[in-house]
Coordinates of C-alpha atoms in Angstrom, one line a residue:
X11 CA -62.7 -156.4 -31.0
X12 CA -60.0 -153.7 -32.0
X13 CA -57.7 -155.2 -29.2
X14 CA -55.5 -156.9 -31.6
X15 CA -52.8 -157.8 -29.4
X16 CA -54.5 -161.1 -27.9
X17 CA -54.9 -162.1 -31.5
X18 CA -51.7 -162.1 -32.1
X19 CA -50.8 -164.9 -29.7
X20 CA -50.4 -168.9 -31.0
X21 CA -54.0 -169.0 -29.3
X22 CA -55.4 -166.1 -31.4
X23 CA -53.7 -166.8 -34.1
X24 CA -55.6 -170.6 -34.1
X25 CA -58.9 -169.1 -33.4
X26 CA -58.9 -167.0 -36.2
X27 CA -58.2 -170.0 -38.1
X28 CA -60.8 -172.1 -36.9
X29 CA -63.6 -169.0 -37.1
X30 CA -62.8 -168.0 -40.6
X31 CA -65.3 -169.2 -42.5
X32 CA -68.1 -168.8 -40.1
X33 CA -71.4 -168.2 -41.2
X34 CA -72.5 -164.9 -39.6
X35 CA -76.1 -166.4 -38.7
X36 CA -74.3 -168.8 -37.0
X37 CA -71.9 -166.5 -34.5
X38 CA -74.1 -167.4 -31.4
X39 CA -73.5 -171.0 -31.5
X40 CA -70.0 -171.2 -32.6
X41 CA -69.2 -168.9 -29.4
X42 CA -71.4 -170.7 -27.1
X43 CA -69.3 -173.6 -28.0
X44 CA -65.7 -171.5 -28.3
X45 CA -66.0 -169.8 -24.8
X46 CA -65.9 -173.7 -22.7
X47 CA -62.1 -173.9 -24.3
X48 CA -60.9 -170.2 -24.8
X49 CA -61.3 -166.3 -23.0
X50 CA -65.2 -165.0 -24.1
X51 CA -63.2 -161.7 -24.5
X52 CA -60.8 -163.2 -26.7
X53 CA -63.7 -165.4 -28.8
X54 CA -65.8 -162.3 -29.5
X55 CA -62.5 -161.1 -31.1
X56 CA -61.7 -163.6 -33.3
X57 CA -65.4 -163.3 -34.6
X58 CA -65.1 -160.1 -34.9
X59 CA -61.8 -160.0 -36.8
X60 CA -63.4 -162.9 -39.0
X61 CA -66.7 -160.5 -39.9
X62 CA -64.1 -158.0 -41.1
X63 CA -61.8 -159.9 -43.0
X64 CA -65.2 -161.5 -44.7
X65 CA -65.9 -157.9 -45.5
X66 CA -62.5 -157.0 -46.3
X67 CA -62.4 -159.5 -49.4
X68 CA -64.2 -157.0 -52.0
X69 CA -61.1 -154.2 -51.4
X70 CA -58.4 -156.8 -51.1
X71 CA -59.1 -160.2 -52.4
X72 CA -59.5 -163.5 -50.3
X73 CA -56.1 -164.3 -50.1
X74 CA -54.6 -160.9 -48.3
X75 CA -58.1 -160.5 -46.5
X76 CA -57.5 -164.0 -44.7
X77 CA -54.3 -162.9 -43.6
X78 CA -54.7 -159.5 -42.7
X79 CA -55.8 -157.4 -39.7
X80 CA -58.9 -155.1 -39.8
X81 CA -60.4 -152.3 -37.6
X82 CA -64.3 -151.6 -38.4
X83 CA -63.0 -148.0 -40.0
X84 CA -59.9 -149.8 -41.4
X85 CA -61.9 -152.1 -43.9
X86 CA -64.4 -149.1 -44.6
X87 CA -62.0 -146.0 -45.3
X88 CA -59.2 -148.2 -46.7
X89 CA -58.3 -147.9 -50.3
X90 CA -58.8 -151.1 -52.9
X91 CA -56.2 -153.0 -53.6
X92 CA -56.5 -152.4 -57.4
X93 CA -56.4 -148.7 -56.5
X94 CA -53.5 -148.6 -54.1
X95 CA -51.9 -151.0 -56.9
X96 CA -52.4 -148.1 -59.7
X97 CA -51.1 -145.3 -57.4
X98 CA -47.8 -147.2 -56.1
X99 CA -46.9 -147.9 -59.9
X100 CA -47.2 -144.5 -61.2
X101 CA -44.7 -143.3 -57.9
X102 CA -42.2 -146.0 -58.8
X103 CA -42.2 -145.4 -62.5
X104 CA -41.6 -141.6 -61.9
X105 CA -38.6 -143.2 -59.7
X106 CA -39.9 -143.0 -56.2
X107 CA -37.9 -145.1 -54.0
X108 CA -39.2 -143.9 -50.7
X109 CA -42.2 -142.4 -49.1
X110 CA -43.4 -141.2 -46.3
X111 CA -47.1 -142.4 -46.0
X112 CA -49.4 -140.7 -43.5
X113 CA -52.4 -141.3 -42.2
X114 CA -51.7 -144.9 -42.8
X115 CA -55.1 -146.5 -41.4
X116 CA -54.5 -150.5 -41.9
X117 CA -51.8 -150.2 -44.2
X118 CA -53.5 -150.8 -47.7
X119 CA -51.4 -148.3 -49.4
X120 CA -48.1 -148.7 -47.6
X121 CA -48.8 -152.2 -49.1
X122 CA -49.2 -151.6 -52.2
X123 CA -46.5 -149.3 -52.2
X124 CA -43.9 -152.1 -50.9
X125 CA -45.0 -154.4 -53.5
X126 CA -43.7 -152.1 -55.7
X127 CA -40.6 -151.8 -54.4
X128 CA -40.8 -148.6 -52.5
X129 CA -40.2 -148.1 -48.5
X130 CA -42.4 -147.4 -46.9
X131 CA -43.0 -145.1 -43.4
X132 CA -46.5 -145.4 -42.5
X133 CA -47.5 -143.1 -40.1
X134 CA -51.4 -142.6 -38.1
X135 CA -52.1 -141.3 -34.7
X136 CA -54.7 -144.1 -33.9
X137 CA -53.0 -146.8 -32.1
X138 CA -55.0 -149.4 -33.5
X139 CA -54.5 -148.6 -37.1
X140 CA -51.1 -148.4 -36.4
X141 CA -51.1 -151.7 -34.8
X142 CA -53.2 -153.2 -37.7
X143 CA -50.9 -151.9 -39.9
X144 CA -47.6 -153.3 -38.6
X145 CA -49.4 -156.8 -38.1
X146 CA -50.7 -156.8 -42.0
X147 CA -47.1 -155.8 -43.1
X148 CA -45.6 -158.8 -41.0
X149 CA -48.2 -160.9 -42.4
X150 CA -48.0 -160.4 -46.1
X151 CA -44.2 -160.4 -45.5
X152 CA -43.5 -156.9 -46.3
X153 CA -42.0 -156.0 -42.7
X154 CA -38.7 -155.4 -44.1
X155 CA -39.6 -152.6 -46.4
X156 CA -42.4 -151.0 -44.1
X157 CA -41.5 -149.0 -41.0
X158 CA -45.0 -148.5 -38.9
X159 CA -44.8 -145.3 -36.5
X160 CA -47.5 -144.4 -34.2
X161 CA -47.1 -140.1 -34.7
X162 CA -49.2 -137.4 -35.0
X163 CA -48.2 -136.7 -38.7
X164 CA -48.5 -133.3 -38.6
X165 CA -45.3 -133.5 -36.1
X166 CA -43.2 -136.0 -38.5
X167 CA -40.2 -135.3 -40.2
X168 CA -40.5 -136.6 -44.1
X169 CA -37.5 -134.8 -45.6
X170 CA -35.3 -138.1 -46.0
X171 CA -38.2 -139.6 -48.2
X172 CA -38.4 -139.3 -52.2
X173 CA -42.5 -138.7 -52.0
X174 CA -45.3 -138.2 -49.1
X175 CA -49.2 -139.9 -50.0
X176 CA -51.4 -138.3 -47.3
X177 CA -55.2 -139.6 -46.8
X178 CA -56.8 -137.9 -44.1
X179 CA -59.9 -139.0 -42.2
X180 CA -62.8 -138.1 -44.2
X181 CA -65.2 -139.7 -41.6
X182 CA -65.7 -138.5 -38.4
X183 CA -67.5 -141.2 -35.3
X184 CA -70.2 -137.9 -34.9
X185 CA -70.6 -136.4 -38.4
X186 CA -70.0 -139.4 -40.4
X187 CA -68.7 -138.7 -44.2
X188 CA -67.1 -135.5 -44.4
X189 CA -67.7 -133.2 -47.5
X190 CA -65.7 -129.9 -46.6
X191 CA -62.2 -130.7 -47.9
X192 CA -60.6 -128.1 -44.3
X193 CA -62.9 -130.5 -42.4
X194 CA -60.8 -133.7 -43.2
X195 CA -58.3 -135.1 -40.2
X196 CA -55.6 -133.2 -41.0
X197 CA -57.3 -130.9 -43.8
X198 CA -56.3 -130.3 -47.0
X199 CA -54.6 -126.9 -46.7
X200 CA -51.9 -128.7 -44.3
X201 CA -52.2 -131.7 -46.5
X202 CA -51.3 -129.3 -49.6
X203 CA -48.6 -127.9 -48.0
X204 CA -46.9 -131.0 -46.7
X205 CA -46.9 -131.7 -50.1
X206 CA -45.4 -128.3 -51.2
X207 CA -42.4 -128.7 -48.9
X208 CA -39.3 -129.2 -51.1
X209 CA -38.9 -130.1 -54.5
X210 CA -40.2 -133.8 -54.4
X211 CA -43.5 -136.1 -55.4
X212 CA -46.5 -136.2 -53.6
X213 CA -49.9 -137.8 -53.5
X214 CA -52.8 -136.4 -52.2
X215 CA -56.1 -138.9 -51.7
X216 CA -59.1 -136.8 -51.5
X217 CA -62.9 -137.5 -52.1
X218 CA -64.2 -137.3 -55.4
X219 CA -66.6 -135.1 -54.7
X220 CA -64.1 -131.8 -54.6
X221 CA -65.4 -129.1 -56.6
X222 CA -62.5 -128.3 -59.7
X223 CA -62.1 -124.5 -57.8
X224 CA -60.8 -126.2 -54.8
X225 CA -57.9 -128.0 -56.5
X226 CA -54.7 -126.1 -56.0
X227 CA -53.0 -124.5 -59.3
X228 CA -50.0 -126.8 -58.6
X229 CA -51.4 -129.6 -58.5
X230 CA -52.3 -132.6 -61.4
X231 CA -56.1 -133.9 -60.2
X232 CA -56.8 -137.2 -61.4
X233 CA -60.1 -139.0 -60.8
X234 CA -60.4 -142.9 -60.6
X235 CA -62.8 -145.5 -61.0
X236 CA -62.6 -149.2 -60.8
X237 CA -65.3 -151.4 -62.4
X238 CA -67.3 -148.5 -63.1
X239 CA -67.7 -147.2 -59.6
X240 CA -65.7 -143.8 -58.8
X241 CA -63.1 -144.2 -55.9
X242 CA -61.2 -141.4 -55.1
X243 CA -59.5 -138.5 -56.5
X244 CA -55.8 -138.0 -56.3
X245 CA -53.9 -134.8 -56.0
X246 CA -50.5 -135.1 -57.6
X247 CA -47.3 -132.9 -56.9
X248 CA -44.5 -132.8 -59.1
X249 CA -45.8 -134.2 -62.3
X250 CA -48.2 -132.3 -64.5
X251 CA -49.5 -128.9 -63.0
X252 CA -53.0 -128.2 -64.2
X253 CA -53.8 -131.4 -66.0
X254 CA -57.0 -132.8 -65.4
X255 CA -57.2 -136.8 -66.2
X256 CA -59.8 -139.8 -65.5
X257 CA -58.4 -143.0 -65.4
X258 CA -60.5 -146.1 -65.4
X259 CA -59.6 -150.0 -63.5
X260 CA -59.0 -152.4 -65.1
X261 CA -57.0 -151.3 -67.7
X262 CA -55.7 -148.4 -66.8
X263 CA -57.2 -146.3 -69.4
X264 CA -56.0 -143.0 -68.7
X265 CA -58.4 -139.6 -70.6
X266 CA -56.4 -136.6 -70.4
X267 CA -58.4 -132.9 -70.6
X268 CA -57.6 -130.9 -73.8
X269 CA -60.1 -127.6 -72.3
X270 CA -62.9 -128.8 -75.2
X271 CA -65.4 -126.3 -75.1
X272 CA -68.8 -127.9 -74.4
X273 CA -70.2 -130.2 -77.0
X274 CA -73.4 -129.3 -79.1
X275 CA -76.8 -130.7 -78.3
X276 CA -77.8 -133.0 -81.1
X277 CA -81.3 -135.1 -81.5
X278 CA -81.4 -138.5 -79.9
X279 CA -79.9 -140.7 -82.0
X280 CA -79.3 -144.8 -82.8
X281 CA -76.9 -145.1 -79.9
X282 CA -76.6 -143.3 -76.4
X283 CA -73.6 -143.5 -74.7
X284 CA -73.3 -143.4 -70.2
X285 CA -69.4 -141.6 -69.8
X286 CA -67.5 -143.4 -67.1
X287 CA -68.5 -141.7 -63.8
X288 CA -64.3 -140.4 -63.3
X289 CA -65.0 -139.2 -66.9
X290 CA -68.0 -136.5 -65.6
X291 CA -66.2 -136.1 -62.3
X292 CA -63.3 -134.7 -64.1
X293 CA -65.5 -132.7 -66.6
X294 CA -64.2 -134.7 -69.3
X295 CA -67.7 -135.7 -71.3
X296 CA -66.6 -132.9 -74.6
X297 CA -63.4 -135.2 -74.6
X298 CA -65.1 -138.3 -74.9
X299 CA -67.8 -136.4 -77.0
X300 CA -65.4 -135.9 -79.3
X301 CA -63.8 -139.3 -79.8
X302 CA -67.2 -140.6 -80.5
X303 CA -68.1 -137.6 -83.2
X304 CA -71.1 -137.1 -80.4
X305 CA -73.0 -134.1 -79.3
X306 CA -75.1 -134.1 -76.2
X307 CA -79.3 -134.8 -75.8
X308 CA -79.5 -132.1 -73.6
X309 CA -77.0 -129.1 -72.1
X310 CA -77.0 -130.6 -68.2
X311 CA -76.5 -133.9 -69.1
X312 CA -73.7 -136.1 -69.7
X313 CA -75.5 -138.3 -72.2
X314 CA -73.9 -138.1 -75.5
X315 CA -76.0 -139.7 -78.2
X316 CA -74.6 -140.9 -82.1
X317 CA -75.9 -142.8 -85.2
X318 CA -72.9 -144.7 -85.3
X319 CA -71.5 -146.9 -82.5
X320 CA -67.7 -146.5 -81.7
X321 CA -66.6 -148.6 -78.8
X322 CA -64.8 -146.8 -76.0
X323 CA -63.4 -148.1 -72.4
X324 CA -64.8 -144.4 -71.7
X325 CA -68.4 -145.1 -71.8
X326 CA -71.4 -147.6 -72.0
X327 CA -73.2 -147.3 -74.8
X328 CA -77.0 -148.5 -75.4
X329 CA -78.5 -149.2 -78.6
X330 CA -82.2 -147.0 -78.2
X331 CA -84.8 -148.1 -79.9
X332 CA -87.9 -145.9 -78.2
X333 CA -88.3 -142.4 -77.1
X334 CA -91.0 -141.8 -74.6
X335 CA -92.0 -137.9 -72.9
X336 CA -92.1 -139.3 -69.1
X337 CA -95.3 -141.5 -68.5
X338 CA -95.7 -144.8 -66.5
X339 CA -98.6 -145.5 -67.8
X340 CA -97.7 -145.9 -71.3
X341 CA -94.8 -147.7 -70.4
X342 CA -96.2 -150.0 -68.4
X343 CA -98.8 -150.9 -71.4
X344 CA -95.6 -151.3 -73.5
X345 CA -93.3 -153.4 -71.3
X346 CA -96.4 -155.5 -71.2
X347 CA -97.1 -155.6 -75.1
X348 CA -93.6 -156.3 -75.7
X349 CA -93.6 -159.5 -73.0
X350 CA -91.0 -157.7 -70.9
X351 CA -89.7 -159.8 -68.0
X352 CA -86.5 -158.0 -67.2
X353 CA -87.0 -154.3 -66.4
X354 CA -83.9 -152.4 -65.8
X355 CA -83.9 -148.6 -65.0
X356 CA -81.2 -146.1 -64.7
X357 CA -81.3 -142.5 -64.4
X358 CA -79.3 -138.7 -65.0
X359 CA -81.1 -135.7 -64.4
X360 CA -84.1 -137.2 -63.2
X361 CA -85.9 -136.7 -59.4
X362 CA -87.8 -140.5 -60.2
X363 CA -86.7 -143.5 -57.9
X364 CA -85.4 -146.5 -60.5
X365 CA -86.5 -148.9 -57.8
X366 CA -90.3 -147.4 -57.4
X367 CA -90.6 -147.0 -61.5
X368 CA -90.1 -150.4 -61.6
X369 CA -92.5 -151.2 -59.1
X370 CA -95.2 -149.6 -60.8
X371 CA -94.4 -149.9 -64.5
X372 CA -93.6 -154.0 -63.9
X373 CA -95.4 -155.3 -61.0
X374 CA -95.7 -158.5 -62.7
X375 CA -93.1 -159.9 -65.3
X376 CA -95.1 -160.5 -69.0
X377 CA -92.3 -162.4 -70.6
X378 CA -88.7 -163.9 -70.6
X379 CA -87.6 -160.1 -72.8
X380 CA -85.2 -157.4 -71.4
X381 CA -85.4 -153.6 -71.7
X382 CA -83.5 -151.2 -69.9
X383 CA -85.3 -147.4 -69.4
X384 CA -83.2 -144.5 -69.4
X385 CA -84.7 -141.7 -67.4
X386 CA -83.3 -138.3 -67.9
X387 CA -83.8 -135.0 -70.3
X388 CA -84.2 -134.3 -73.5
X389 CA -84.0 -130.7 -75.0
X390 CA -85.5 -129.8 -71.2
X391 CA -88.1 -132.4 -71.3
X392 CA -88.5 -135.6 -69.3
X393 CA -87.9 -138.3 -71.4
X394 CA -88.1 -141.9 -71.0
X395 CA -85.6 -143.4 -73.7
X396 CA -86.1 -147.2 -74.1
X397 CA -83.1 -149.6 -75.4
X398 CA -80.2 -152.6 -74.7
X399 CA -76.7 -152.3 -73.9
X400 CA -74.3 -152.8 -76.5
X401 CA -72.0 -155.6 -75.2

C-alpha cells in the first residue's frame, strides 16, 4: 500500500477511479471481483489508497483528497488545509517568495505554500513521503512551483530561499506521539537553529502542548485552532520576538498578549464563558477576561463568568441558570423534573468522565428539553453549574 509507483500507471490510475467510493464493509468483495482483471498486489493498493483519501477528506476537502496521494502517517501527521492556508498567507504577506520546506511528509504545506505564490523546496528523508509529495504536487498542478527532494534535511543547503517551515516527526512507529520537544525527528534545538541561520523568516510547527519556558526568546509563538479544536503551535522567526498570540479558523481572529496580570475571582454569574482552547494554550484567558469586563469562578480555571453577555469569537458563552455542589443524585432528580431529554456534559478541572455522568444521571430520556452540565470548580469546590449555550 505505500508502493505508490504502480499507482501511478494508466492501470493504477483507473483503479483508483473505479475504487473510490468504496464502502469499507464492502473491501472483500470488490477485491475478490478486482483481482480476476488486475495484479492482487496492485488491487489491495488501490483500496488502500482509497481508505486514505476517504480519510484524508476532513484535513483537505473532497476535491484535493480525491486527487491526491496518501501514506497512513501522511494523512495522520499532515497539517489541514485551512491551517497550511493561514500559515502560507502570513509568509507571503511578510513578502516571502521562496522557502525551503523540510520535513515535507505528503506535501500539505508545500501546497499551501504554492497556492500562494511561493516556491517551494520540499524536502523529507522518507522516500515515500517524498514520492507522495511530488505525485500530489503534479496532481493539483502545482509541479512547476514545487521542487520535491528526497534529503536528509539536516544536510540541505537553504541559503538561496527567502524563509525555511520545518515540521519534524512528532510520532515515532515505537513510542507513538512524542511529547519532549529534543525528541522530535530532527529536534527542536536543530530546528531553532536552522531557523537562526541568517537574517531571514522562519516557521517552526511544533505541538501545542510546549510548555511557554521552552519557547526560545527569539521567537513569536502563536497557537492555532480551527473549528474550536487546537492544531498546532507555530514558532515564528523574523517577525515579532516575544509576542505570544492565539489565532482562531475560520476567521482568522488573531488575540495578541498584553502580560495582563491574572484576572480576579468573581461569584458565578448570569453568563459563563469557555475561552477558545488556543486562547488557554497561549495563556491568554486575563486578555479575553478583560474584553468581556469578566473575572474568573475559580483561580485554576479558565472559566470566566459575567452578568452581562458580550459576544466574542474568543469564547463560548453559556447562559447558567443552576448552581449545583457536585451530586448525581440531585441531578438526576432534576433533569428528570425538568423533562430533560438532551443531556450534554462538559468539563475543566474536574476528574468525572462526561460520558459515565451521563450514564448515570440520564439513563433514560424524560422529555424532548436540553441542558448542558458544566463540571468544574468553584471557589475550590466541585460544582455542577447547569445552563444553554448562547447561540
Amino acid at each position: 500500500m505505500n508502493d505508490l509507483a504502480p499507482l501511478l500507471t494508466p492501470e493504477g490510475r483507473a483503479l483508483l477511479d473505479e475504487v473510490r467510493d468504496t464502502d469499507p464493509a464492502h473491501e472483500l468483495a470488490v477485491a475478490t471481483r478486482l483481482r480476476r482483471d488486475h495484479p492482487a498486489e496492485l488491487v489491495s493498493a488501490a483500496l488502500g489508497q482509497a481508505r486514505l483519501r476517504q480519510r484524508a477528506v476532513a484535513k483537505f476537502g473532497a476535491e484535493d483528497a480525491a486527487r491526491m496521494f496518501f501514506t497512513p502517517n501522511g494523512v495522520e501527521q499532515s497539517t489541514r488545509r485551512s491551517v497550511a492556508a493561514y500559515r502560507a498567507e502570513r509568509l507571503r504577506a511578510a513578502g516571502v517568495r521562496s522557502v525551503a520546506d523540510l520535513c515535507c511528509g505528503i506535501g500539505g504545506d508545500a501546497i499551501a505554500l504554492a497556492r500562494a505564490g511561493i516556491r517551494v523546496l520540499a524536502v523529507d528523508r522518507d522516500p515515500q513521503a517524498a514520492a507522495a509529495a511530488r505525485a500530489n504536487a503534479e496532481a493539483l498542478g502545482l509541479a512547476g512551483l514545487i521542487e520535491v527532494r528526497e534529503a536528509d534535511v539536516t544536510e540541505v543547503d537553504t541559503s538561496g530561499y527567502d524563509a525555511v517551515f520545518v515540521d519534524p516527526a512528532r510520532r515515532s512507529s515505537k513510542r507513538g506521539r512524542i511529547f519532549d520537544p529534543e525528541a522530535y525527528s530532527p529536534p527542536l534545538s536543530w530546528a531553532v537553529r536552522a531557523a537562526l541561520d541568517g537574517s531571514r523568516a522562519a516557521a517552526l510547527k511544533i505541538a501545542p502542548g510546549i510548555p511557554h519556558e521552552a519557547v526560545p526568546a527569539e521567537a513569536e509563538a502563536e497557537w492555532i485552532s480551527d473549528g474550536g479544536d487546537v492544531k498546532e503551535a507555530v514558532l515564528w522567526f523574523g517577525t515579532a520576538p516575544g509576542t505570544i498570540r492565539a489565532t482562531l479558523l475560520p476567521g482568522p481572529h488573531t488575540l495578541v498578549s498584553r502580560g495582563l496580570p491574572d484576572p480576579e475571582v468573581r461569584p458565578v454569574g448570569r453568563y459563563l464563558y469557555e475561552p477558545d482552547g488556543a486562547v488557554v494554550r497561549s495563556h491568554l484567558v486575563a486578555e479575553v477576561a478583560e474584553m468581556l469586563d469578566g473575572g474568573l469562578i475559580d483561580p485554576t480555571i479558565a472559566y470566566v463568568t459575567t452578568d452581562a453577555l458580550t459576544p466574542t469569537p474568543y469564547a463560548a458563552a453559556y447562559e447558567v441558570t443552576d448552581r449545583l455542589p457536585f451530586n448525581v443524585k440531585k441531578l438526576k432528580a432534576l433533569l428528570r423534573e425538568r423533562e430533560v431529554g438532551v443531556l450534554t456534559v462538559k468539563k475543566r478541572g474536574s476528574a468525572v468522565e462526561p460520558e459515565e455522568l451521563r450514564r448515570k444521571a440520564l439513563p433514560k430520556p424524560h422529555g424532548t428539553a436540553s441542558v448542558t452540565v458544566i463540571l468544574t470548580r468553584v471557589a475550590g469546590a466541585p460544582t455542577m453549574l447547569l445552563g444553554h449555550p448562547v447561540r
